[in-house]
XYZ file of N, CA, C and O in Angstrom:
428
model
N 82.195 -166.543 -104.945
C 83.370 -167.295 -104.586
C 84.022 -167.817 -105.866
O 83.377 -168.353 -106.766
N 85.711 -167.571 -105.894
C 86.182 -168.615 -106.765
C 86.960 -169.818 -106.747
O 87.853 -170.126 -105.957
N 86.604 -170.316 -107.507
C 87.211 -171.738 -106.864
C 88.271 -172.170 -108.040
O 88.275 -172.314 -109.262
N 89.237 -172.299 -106.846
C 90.688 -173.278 -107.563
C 90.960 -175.033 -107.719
O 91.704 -175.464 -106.837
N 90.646 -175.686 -108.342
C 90.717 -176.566 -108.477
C 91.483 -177.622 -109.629
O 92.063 -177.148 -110.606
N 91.409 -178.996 -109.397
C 92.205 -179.364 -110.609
C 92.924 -180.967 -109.894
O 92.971 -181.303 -108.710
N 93.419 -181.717 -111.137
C 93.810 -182.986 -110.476
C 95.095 -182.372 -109.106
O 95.524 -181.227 -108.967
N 95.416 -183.577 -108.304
C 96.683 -183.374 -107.510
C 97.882 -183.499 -108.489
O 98.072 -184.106 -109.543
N 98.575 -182.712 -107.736
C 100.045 -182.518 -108.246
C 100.419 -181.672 -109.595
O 101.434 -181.749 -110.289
N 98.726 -180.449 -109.804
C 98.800 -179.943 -110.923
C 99.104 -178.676 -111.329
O 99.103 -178.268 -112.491
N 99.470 -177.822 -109.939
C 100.030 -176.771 -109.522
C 98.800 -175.691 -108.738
O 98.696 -174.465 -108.767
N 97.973 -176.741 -108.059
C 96.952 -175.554 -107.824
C 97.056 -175.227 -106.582
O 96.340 -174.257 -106.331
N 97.664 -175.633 -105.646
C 98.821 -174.854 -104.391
C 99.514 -173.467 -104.917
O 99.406 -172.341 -104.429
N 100.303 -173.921 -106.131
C 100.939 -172.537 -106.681
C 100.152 -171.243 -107.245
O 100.542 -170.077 -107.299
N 99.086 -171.734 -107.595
C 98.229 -170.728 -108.023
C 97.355 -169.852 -106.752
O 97.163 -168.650 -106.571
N 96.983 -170.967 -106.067
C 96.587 -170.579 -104.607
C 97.363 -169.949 -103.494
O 96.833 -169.695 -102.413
N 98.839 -169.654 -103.804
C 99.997 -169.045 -103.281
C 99.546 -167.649 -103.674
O 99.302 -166.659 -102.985
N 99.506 -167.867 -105.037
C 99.426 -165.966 -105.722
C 98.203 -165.649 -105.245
O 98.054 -164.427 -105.293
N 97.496 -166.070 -104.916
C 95.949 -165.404 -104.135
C 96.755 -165.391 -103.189
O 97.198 -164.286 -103.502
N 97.223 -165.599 -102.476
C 97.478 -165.424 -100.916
C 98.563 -164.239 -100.779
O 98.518 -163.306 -99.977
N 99.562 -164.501 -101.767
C 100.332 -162.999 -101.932
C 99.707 -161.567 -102.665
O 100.161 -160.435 -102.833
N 98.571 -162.169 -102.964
C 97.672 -160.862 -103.068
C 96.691 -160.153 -102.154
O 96.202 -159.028 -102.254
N 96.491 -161.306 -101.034
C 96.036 -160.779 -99.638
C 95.001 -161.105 -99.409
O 94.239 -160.434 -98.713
N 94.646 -162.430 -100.032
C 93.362 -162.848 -100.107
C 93.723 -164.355 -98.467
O 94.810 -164.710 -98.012
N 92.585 -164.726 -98.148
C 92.353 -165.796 -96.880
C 92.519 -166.989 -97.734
O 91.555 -167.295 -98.436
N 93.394 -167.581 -97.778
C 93.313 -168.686 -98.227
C 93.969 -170.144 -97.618
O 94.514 -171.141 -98.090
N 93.557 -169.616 -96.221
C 93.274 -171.123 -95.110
C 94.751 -171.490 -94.575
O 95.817 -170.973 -94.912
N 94.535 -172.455 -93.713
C 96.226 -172.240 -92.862
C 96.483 -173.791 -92.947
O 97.161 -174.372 -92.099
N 95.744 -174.602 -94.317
C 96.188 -176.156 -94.459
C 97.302 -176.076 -95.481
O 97.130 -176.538 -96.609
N 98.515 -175.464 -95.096
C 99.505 -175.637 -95.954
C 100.501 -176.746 -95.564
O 100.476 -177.038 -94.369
N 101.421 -177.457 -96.380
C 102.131 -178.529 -95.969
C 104.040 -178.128 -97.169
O 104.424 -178.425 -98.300
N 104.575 -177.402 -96.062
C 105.590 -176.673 -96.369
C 106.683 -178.176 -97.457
O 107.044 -178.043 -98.626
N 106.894 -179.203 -96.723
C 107.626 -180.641 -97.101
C 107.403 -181.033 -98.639
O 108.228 -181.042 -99.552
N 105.659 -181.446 -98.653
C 105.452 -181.520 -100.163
C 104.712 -180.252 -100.767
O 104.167 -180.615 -101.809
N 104.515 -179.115 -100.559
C 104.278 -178.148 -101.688
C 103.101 -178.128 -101.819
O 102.669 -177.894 -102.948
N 102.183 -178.359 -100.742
C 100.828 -178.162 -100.814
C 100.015 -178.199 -99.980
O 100.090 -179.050 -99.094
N 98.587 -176.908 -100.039
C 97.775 -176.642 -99.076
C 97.202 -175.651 -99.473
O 96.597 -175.499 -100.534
N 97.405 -174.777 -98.456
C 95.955 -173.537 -99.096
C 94.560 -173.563 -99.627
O 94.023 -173.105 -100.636
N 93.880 -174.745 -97.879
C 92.871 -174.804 -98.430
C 92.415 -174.874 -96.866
O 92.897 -175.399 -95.863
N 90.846 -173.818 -97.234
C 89.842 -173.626 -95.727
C 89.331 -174.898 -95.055
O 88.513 -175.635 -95.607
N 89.780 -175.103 -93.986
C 89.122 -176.298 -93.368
C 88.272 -176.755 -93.301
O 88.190 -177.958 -93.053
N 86.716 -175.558 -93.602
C 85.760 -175.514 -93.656
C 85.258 -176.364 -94.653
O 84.573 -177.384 -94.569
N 85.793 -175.670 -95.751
C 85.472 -176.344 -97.436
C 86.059 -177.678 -97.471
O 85.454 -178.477 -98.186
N 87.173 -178.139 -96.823
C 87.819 -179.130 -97.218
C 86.468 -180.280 -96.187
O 86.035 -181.336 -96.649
N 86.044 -179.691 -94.765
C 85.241 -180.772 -94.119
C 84.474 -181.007 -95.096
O 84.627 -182.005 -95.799
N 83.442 -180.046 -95.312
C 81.939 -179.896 -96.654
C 82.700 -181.029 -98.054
O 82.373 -182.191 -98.294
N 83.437 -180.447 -98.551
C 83.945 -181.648 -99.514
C 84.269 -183.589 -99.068
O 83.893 -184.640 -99.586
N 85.103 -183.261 -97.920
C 84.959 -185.126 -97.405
C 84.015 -185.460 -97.343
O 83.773 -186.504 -97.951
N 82.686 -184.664 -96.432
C 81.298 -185.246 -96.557
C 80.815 -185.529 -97.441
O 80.262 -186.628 -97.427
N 80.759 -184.768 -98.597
C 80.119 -185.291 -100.241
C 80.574 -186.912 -100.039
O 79.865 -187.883 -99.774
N 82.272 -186.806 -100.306
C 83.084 -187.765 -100.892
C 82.666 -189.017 -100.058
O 82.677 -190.090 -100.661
N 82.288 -189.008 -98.704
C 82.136 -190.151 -97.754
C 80.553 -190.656 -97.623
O 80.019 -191.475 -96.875
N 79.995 -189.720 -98.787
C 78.206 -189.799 -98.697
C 77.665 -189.488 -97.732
O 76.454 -189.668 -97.607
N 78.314 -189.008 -96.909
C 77.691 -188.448 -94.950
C 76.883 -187.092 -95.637
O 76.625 -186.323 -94.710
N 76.575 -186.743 -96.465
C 76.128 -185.010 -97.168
C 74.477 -185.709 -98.093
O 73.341 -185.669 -97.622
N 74.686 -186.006 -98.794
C 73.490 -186.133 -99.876
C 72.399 -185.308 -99.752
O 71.280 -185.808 -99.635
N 72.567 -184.054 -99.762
C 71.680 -183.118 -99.333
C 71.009 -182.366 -98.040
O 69.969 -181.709 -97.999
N 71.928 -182.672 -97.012
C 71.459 -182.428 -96.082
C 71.590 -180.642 -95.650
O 72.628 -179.981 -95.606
N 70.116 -180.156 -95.357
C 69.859 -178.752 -95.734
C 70.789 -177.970 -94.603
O 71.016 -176.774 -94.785
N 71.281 -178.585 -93.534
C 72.321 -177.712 -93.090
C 73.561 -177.962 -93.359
O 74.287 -177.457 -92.503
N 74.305 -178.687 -94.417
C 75.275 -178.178 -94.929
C 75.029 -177.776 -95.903
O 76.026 -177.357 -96.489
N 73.748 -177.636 -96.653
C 73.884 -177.000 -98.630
C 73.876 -175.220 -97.175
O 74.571 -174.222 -97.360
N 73.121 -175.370 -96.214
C 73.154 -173.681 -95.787
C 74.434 -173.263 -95.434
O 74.700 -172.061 -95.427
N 75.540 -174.394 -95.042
C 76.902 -173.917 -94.936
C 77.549 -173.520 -96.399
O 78.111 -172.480 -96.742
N 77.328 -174.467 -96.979
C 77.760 -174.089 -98.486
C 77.666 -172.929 -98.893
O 78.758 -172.492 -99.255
N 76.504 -171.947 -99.037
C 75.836 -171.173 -99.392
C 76.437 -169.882 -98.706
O 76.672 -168.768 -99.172
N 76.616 -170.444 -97.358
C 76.837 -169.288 -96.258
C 78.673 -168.532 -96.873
O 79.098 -167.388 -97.037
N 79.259 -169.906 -97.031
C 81.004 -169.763 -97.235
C 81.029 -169.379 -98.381
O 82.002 -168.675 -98.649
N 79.877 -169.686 -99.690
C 80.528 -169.086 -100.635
C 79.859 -167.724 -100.881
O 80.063 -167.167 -101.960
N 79.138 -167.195 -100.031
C 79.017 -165.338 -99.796
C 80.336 -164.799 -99.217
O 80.972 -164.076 -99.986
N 80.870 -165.024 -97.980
C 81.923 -164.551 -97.329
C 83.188 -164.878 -97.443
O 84.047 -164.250 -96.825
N 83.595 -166.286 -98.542
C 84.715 -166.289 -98.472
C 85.029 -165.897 -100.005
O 84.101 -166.292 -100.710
N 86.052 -165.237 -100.761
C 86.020 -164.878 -101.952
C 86.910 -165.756 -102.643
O 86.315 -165.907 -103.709
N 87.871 -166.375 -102.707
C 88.180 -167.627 -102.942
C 89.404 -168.624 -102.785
O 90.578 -168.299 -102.611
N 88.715 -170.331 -102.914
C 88.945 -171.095 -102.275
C 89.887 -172.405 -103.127
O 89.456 -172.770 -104.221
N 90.893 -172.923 -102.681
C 91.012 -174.426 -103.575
C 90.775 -175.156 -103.034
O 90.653 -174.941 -101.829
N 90.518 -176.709 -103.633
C 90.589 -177.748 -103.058
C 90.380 -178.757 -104.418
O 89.281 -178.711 -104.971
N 91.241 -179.505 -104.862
C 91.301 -180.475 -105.554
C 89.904 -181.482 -105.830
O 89.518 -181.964 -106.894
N 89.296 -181.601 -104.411
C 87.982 -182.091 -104.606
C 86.608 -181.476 -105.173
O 85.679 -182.131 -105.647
N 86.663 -180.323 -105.049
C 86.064 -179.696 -106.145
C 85.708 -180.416 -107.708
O 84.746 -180.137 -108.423
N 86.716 -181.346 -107.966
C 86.335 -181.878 -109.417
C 85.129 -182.507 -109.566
O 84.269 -182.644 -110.437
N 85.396 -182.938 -108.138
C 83.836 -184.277 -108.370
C 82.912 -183.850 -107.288
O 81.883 -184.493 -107.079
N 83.263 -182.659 -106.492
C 81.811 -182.349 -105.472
C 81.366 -180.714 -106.210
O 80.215 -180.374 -105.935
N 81.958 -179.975 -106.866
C 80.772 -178.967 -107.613
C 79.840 -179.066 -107.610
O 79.082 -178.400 -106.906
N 79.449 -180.094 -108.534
C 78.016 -180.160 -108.821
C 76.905 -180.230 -107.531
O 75.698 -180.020 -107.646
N 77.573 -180.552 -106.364
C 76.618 -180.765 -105.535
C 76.872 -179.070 -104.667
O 76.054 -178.858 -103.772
N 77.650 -178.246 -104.851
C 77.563 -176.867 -104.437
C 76.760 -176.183 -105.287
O 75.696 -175.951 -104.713
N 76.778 -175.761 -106.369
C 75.647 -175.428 -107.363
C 74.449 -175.758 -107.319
O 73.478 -175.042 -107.563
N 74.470 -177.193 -106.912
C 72.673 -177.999 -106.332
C 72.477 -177.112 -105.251
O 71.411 -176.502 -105.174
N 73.384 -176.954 -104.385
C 73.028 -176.294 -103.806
C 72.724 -174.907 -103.284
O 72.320 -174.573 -102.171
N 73.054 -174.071 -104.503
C 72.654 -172.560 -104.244
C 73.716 -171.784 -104.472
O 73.677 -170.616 -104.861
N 74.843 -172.542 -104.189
C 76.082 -171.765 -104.040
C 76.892 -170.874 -104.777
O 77.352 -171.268 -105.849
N 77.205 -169.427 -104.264
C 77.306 -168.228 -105.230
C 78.830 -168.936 -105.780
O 79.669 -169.147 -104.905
N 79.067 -169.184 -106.779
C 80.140 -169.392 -107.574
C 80.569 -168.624 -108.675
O 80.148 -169.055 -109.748
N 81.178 -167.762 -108.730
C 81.642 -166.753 -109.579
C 82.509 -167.213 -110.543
O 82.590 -166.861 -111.720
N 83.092 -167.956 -109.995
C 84.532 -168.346 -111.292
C 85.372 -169.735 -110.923
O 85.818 -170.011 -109.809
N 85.492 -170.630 -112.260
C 86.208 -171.903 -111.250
C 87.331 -171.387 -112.739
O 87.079 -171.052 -113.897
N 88.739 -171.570 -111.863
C 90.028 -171.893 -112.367
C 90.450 -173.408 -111.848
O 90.492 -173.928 -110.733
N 90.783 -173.931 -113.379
C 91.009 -175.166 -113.193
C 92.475 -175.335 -113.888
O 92.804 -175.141 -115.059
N 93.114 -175.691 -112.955
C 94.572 -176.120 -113.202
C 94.944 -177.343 -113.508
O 94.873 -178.263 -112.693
N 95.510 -177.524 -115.072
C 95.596 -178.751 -115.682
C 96.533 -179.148 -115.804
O 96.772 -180.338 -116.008
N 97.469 -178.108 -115.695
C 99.049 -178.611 -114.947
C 100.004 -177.496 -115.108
O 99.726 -176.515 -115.796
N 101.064 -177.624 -114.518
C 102.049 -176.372 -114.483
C 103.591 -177.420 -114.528
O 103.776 -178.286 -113.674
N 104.464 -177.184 -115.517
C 105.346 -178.179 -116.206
C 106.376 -178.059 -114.991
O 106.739 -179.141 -114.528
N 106.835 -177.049 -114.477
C 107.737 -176.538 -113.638
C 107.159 -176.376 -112.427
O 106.104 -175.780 -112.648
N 107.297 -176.627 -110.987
C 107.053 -176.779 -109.821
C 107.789 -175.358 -109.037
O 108.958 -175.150 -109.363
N 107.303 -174.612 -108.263
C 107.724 -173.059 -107.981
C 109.022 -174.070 -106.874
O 109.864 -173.470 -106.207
């Protein structure tokens, strides 16, 4: 799996656009008004849980983790900055993180 990530408002919707015009799944949380989304519902639940401490290891979500990052090829979500480390704890095939540090111009 690769993962798109990066602060908000740093263009990683836009980058996550060009995966999607390349024909890749990249989730139906888009928000047409402010310019951002393109992210699996799945990953985005698994990430609030980290963030809300409802997760701290609990072995059936590191097995969801594990499971999404075999089948899905890749994903954004802004929260990624600060829950990685706990996907990697947990097994999770991670191939490549693109991290978007900003894009000066807005598509």
């Amino acid at each position: 799996m690769y993962i798109i990530t990066g602060f908000g408002r740093s263009g990683t919707s836009f980058i996550a656009e060009i995966f999607k015009e390349c024909g890749y799944n990249m989730g139906h949380l888009y928000n047409d008004k402010i310019k951002a989304g393109w992210e699996l519902h799945e990953i985005v639940s698994i990430n609030k849980s980290i963030l809300t401490g409802d997760y701290w290891g609990e072995e059936d979500i590191q097995n969801q983790m594990r499971t999404l990052s075999n089948e899905v090829k890749v994903v954004k979500d802004p929260k990624f900055i600060i829950t990685l480390k706990h996907w990697i704890d947990a097994g999770a095939n991670i191939e490549g993180i693109f991290f978007v540090d900003a894009i000066s111009e807005r598509y």
